[in-house]
XYZ file of N, CA and C in Angstrom:
318
model
N 0.936 -1.398 -0.041
C -0.089 0.028 -0.039
C 0.735 1.169 0.039
N 0.459 2.052 -0.899
C 1.407 3.552 -1.039
C 0.717 4.200 -0.156
N 1.597 4.741 1.020
C 1.218 5.875 1.898
C 1.278 7.335 1.417
N 2.382 7.354 0.830
C 2.718 8.726 0.212
C 3.368 8.933 -1.033
N 3.262 9.282 -1.958
C 3.375 9.388 -3.388
C 4.063 11.135 -3.647
N 4.994 11.350 -4.527
C 5.531 12.562 -4.992
C 5.987 12.331 -6.400
N 5.795 13.326 -7.200
C 6.159 13.103 -8.579
C 7.287 13.146 -8.650
N 8.006 12.092 -9.484
C 9.470 11.996 -9.915
C 10.174 13.529 -10.279
N 9.310 14.322 -10.751
C 10.014 15.426 -11.239
C 9.838 16.641 -10.362
N 9.433 16.223 -9.024
C 9.501 17.375 -7.987
C 10.589 17.757 -7.561
N 11.961 17.589 -7.691
C 12.890 18.409 -7.470
C 13.295 18.995 -8.663
N 12.728 19.078 -9.631
C 12.981 20.075 -10.894
C 12.268 21.678 -10.400
N 12.952 22.389 -11.021
C 12.575 24.088 -10.631
C 11.337 24.216 -11.378
N 10.696 23.524 -12.483
C 9.497 23.508 -13.167
C 8.467 22.544 -12.397
N 7.165 23.060 -12.465
C 5.943 22.432 -12.125
C 5.319 22.087 -13.524
N 5.396 21.181 -14.172
C 4.744 21.000 -15.773
C 3.258 20.646 -15.630
N 2.620 20.453 -14.398
C 1.445 20.333 -13.982
C 0.707 21.727 -14.112
N 1.295 23.064 -14.260
C 1.022 24.139 -13.895
C 1.477 25.185 -14.856
N 0.842 25.903 -15.555
C 1.145 27.088 -16.398
C 0.730 28.307 -15.971
N 1.605 29.392 -15.941
C 1.596 30.631 -16.071
C 1.276 31.801 -17.240
N 0.126 32.159 -16.924
C -0.258 33.009 -18.050
C 0.107 34.602 -17.411
N 0.879 35.360 -18.446
C 1.172 36.593 -17.967
C 0.859 37.508 -18.837
N 0.628 38.937 -18.528
C 0.309 40.009 -19.411
C -1.171 39.906 -20.052
N -2.103 38.988 -19.369
C -3.523 39.009 -20.262
C -3.977 40.242 -19.854
N -4.900 40.506 -21.033
C -5.700 41.973 -20.852
C -6.640 41.596 -19.492
N -7.027 42.918 -19.107
C -7.675 42.673 -17.921
C -9.265 42.049 -18.152
N -9.569 42.147 -19.453
C -11.148 41.470 -19.717
C -11.174 40.229 -19.333
N -9.862 39.563 -19.402
C -9.744 37.923 -19.286
C -9.863 37.907 -17.728
N -11.000 37.153 -17.200
C -11.259 36.694 -16.012
C -11.196 35.558 -15.538
N -11.165 34.847 -14.137
C -10.945 33.404 -13.747
C -12.022 32.553 -14.726
N -13.338 33.154 -14.676
C -14.065 32.114 -15.153
C -14.015 31.874 -16.640
N -13.578 33.104 -17.524
C -13.145 32.841 -18.939
C -12.010 32.042 -18.897
N -11.053 32.361 -18.478
C -10.240 31.559 -18.559
C -10.230 30.082 -18.181
N -10.827 29.677 -17.285
C -11.246 28.529 -16.778
C -11.714 27.758 -17.966
N -12.839 28.179 -18.265
C -13.531 27.822 -19.578
C -12.541 27.394 -20.749
N -11.648 28.095 -20.904
C -10.562 28.277 -22.278
C -9.995 26.924 -21.716
N -9.227 26.729 -20.837
C -8.362 26.106 -20.086
C -8.866 24.658 -20.061
N -10.224 24.500 -19.647
C -10.821 23.177 -19.668
C -11.035 22.463 -20.666
N -10.779 23.294 -22.338
C -10.876 22.619 -23.502
C -9.468 21.767 -23.484
N -8.690 21.937 -22.694
C -7.395 21.382 -22.879
C -7.355 19.975 -22.055
N -7.911 19.946 -20.831
C -8.127 18.899 -19.921
C -8.739 19.521 -18.790
N -8.603 18.320 -17.445
C -9.153 18.873 -16.459
C -8.225 19.405 -15.785
N -8.924 20.757 -15.131
C -8.311 21.773 -14.473
C -8.348 21.668 -12.904
N -7.540 21.665 -12.211
C -7.573 21.409 -10.665
C -7.758 22.578 -9.881
N -7.318 24.002 -10.456
C -7.465 24.985 -10.017
C -7.047 26.431 -10.872
N -7.619 27.710 -10.946
C -6.873 28.462 -11.389
C -6.790 29.602 -10.396
N -5.308 30.498 -10.347
C -5.124 31.382 -9.463
C -4.806 32.602 -9.764
N -5.543 33.706 -9.558
C -5.139 35.195 -9.949
C -3.783 35.331 -9.341
N -2.899 36.082 -10.163
C -1.564 36.432 -9.634
C -1.614 38.074 -9.456
N -1.297 38.808 -8.512
C -1.054 40.169 -8.217
C -0.450 41.039 -9.439
N -1.092 41.907 -9.796
C -0.375 42.571 -10.888
C 0.581 43.609 -10.190
N 2.095 43.042 -10.353
C 3.004 43.683 -9.483
C 3.631 44.981 -10.652
N 3.507 44.953 -11.926
C 3.905 45.712 -12.644
C 3.116 47.080 -12.652
N 1.612 46.926 -12.765
C 1.080 47.992 -12.585
C 0.617 48.379 -13.958
N 0.918 47.532 -15.033
C 0.708 48.026 -16.103
C -0.713 47.799 -16.749
N -1.585 47.288 -15.938
C -2.898 47.243 -16.550
C -3.068 45.755 -17.075
N -2.372 45.187 -16.819
C -2.630 43.474 -17.397
C -2.796 42.571 -15.976
N -3.137 41.386 -16.229
C -3.315 40.435 -15.406
C -2.566 38.989 -15.363
N -2.238 38.026 -14.428
C -1.655 37.014 -14.440
C -2.422 36.002 -13.816
N -2.395 34.788 -14.317
C -3.100 33.613 -13.868
C -2.027 32.342 -13.731
N -2.291 31.439 -12.659
C -1.456 30.176 -12.603
C -2.683 29.193 -12.802
N -2.593 28.184 -13.808
C -3.422 27.152 -13.747
C -2.761 26.107 -13.684
N -3.666 25.297 -13.126
C -3.032 23.875 -12.264
C -4.005 22.566 -13.122
N -3.239 21.745 -13.893
C -4.129 20.807 -14.217
C -3.862 19.585 -13.404
N -4.370 18.441 -13.665
C -4.309 17.573 -13.386
C -3.313 16.658 -14.004
N -3.357 16.668 -15.400
C -2.378 15.847 -16.341
C -1.273 16.941 -16.642
N -0.292 16.225 -16.636
C 1.206 17.189 -17.254
C 0.739 17.267 -18.688
N 0.148 16.160 -19.133
C 0.002 16.175 -20.771
C -0.789 17.205 -21.365
N -1.693 17.412 -20.457
C -3.077 18.637 -20.862
C -2.197 20.037 -20.728
N -1.211 20.159 -19.434
C -0.448 21.234 -19.253
C 0.237 21.728 -20.831
N 0.844 20.682 -21.066
C 2.089 20.884 -22.197
C 0.997 20.918 -23.528
N -0.062 20.288 -23.621
C -0.826 20.683 -24.792
C -1.403 22.092 -24.686
N -1.763 22.628 -23.635
C -2.338 23.742 -23.662
C -1.092 24.779 -23.797
N 0.222 24.702 -23.342
C 1.291 25.789 -23.429
C 1.492 25.744 -25.138
N 1.502 24.468 -25.885
C 1.677 24.287 -27.227
C 0.888 24.780 -28.033
N -0.201 25.015 -27.709
C -1.670 25.581 -28.459
C -1.578 26.863 -28.231
N -1.792 27.256 -26.967
C -1.553 28.691 -26.921
C -0.648 29.604 -27.290
N 0.582 29.029 -27.252
C 1.647 29.822 -27.774
C 1.669 29.745 -29.290
N 0.865 28.858 -29.901
C 1.087 29.067 -31.568
C -0.493 29.563 -31.949
N -1.363 29.468 -31.213
C -2.727 30.475 -31.691
C -2.654 32.025 -31.350
N -1.980 32.177 -29.837
C -2.255 33.516 -29.321
C -3.501 33.862 -29.147
N -4.400 33.585 -28.449
C -5.681 33.882 -28.454
C -5.817 35.429 -27.998
N -5.154 35.892 -26.851
C -5.141 37.087 -26.547
C -4.284 38.072 -26.623
N -3.296 37.801 -27.750
C -2.187 38.667 -28.256
C -0.913 38.028 -28.267
N -0.173 38.794 -28.840
C 1.307 38.107 -29.008
C 1.926 38.867 -27.387
N 1.567 39.744 -26.861
C 2.497 40.158 -25.690
C 1.931 39.511 -24.470
N 1.054 38.220 -24.378
C 0.886 37.219 -23.499
C 1.940 36.365 -23.488
N 2.350 35.826 -22.316
C 3.595 34.870 -22.371
C 2.859 33.777 -21.632
N 2.909 32.527 -21.779
C 2.780 31.311 -21.345
C 4.144 30.374 -21.046
N 3.878 30.241 -19.807
C 5.336 29.675 -19.282
C 4.705 28.174 -18.368
N 5.660 27.299 -18.231
C 5.412 26.166 -16.922
C 5.461 26.856 -15.668
N 4.860 26.821 -14.721
C 4.645 27.343 -13.267
C 6.331 26.666 -12.542
N 6.531 27.355 -11.555
C 7.675 26.907 -10.521
C 7.456 26.499 -9.780
N 8.119 25.247 -9.055
C 8.220 24.315 -8.092
C 8.787 25.372 -6.707
N 7.971 25.592 -5.719
C 8.650 26.202 -4.617
C 10.017 25.590 -3.874
N 11.014 26.781 -3.566
C 12.129 25.886 -2.856
C 12.049 24.589 -2.131
N 10.601 24.644 -1.192
C 10.470 23.925 -0.052
C 10.014 22.155 -0.874
N 9.224 22.348 -2.066
C 8.888 21.424 -2.840
C 9.978 20.747 -3.567
N 10.894 21.713 -3.811
C 11.881 21.000 -4.773
C 12.972 19.998 -3.493
N 13.280 20.694 -2.578
C 14.001 20.076 -1.725
C 13.267 18.719 -0.981
N 12.183 18.563 -0.423
C 11.493 17.332 -0.634
C 11.706 16.415 -1.692
N 11.611 16.711 -2.603
C 11.783 15.966 -3.681
C 13.065 15.294 -4.110
N 14.126 16.444 -3.663
C 15.772 15.737 -3.779
C 15.843 14.836 -2.511
N 15.264 15.435 -1.510
C 15.387 14.284 -0.216
C 14.921 13.141 -0.459
N 13.938 13.003 -1.334
C 13.364 11.577 -1.540
C 13.879 10.800 -2.537
N 14.591 11.471 -3.342
C 15.238 10.561 -4.543
C 16.541 10.293 -3.712
């Protein structure tokens, strides 16, 4: 019986189940983004990131259940650019604490 499970890539600086969308237009809200992201696969959560630049754009972290769905979303969003070329789409980052746990378990 498995009591504790951690992904093999947890010591990696990137968390490939999460994608970060930066410089989104203000018109894009959590509900509309969630609807678009669900077309790529099951979404665990959508988190708003504070606008630190003050440039009138917003950022969201989208967490997928499946790494393949996140990869597909990044690939398609980069090629179609539904919100414009200024929007950046990247993998989310693992926290230093989560990476340390991953290294310790390996």
